[in-house]
Each structure stands twice: as C-alpha cells, then as structure tokens.
mmCIF file of C-alpha atoms in Angstrom:
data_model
loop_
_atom_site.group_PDB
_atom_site.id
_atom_site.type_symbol
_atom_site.label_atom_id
_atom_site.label_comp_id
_atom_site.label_asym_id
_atom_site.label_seq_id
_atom_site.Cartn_x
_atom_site.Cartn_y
_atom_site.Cartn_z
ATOM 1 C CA UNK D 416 11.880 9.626 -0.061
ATOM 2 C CA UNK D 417 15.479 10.923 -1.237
ATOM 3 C CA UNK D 418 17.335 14.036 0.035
ATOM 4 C CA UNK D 419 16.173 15.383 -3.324
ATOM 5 C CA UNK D 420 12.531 14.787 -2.575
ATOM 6 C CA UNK D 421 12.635 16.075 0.953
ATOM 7 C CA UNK D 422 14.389 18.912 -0.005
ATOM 8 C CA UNK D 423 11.738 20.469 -3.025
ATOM 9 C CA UNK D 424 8.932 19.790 -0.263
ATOM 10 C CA UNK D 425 10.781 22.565 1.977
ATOM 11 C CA UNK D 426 11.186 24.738 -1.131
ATOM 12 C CA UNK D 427 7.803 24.657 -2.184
ATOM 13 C CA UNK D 428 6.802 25.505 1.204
ATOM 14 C CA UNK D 429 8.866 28.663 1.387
ATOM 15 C CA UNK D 430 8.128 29.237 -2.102
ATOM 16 C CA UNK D 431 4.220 28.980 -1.503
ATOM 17 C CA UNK D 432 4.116 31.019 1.593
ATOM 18 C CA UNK D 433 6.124 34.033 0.216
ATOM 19 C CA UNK D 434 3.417 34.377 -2.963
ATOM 20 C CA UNK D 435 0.956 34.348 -0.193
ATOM 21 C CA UNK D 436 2.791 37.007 1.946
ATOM 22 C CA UNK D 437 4.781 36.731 4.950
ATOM 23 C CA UNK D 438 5.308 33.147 6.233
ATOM 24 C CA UNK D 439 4.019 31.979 9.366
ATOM 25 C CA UNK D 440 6.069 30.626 12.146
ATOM 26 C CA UNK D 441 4.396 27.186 11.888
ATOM 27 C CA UNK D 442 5.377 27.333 8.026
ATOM 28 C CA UNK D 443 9.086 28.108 8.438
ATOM 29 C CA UNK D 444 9.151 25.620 11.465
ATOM 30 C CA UNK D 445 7.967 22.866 8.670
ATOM 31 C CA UNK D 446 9.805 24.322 6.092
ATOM 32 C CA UNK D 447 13.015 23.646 9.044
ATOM 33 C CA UNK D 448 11.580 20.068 9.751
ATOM 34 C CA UNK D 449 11.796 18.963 5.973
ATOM 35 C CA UNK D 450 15.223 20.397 5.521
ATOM 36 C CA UNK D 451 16.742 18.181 8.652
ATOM 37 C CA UNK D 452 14.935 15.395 6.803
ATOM 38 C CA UNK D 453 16.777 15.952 3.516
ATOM 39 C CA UNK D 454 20.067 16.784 5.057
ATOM 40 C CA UNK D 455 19.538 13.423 7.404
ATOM 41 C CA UNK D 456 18.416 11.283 4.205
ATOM 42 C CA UNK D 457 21.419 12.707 2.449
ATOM 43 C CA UNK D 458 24.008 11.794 4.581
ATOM 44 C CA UNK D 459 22.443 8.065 4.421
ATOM 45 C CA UNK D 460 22.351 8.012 0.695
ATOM 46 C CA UNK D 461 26.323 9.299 1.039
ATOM 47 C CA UNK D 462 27.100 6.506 3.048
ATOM 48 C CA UNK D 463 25.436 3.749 1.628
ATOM 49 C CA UNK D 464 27.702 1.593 -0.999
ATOM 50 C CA UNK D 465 27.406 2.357 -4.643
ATOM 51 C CA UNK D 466 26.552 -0.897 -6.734
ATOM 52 C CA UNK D 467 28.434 -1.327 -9.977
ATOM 53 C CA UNK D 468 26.434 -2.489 -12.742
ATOM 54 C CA UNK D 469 28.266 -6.343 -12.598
ATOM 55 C CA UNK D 470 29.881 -7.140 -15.935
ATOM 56 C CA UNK D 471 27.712 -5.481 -18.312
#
C-alpha cells in the first residue's frame, strides 16, 4: 500500500464513525494505527530513488 492508501483508510474511519456519532476509543486507536502506517510508508517512498524514464 502507499502513504496515500494508508492514509484515506484512517480518513474513512474517522469519517465513518463521526456520521455514526461519537467515535469509539478502539476506532480512533485504528484510525492512530493507520496514520503511523502512512506517515512510516511515506517516509520510505521519500527515500527511495526516483527512476528517470531512460532516453525516451
């Protein structure tokens, strides 16, 4: 998954849980988990080497 994709899945689980009232503990503590994830997969993807496209 990309920081992108990790980050939307906390979103929507915020986003879900505040239609549906007050969020739960165990909701925000996921919602917490998949942030970390994106922010970790993030700095990877900010490390990693671009590749240029060659000679095209």
């Amino acid at each position: 998954m990309t920081s992108h994709e990790y980050r939307e899945q906390a979103e929507r689980l915020l986003r879900n849980t505040i239609y549906g009232g007050h969020p739960s503990p165990a909701a925000i503590e996921e919602a917490a988990v998949w942030a970390r994830l994106a922010q970790a997969a993030a700095t990877t993807e900010a490390a990693q080497p671009t590749q240029s496209s060659g000679g095209k």
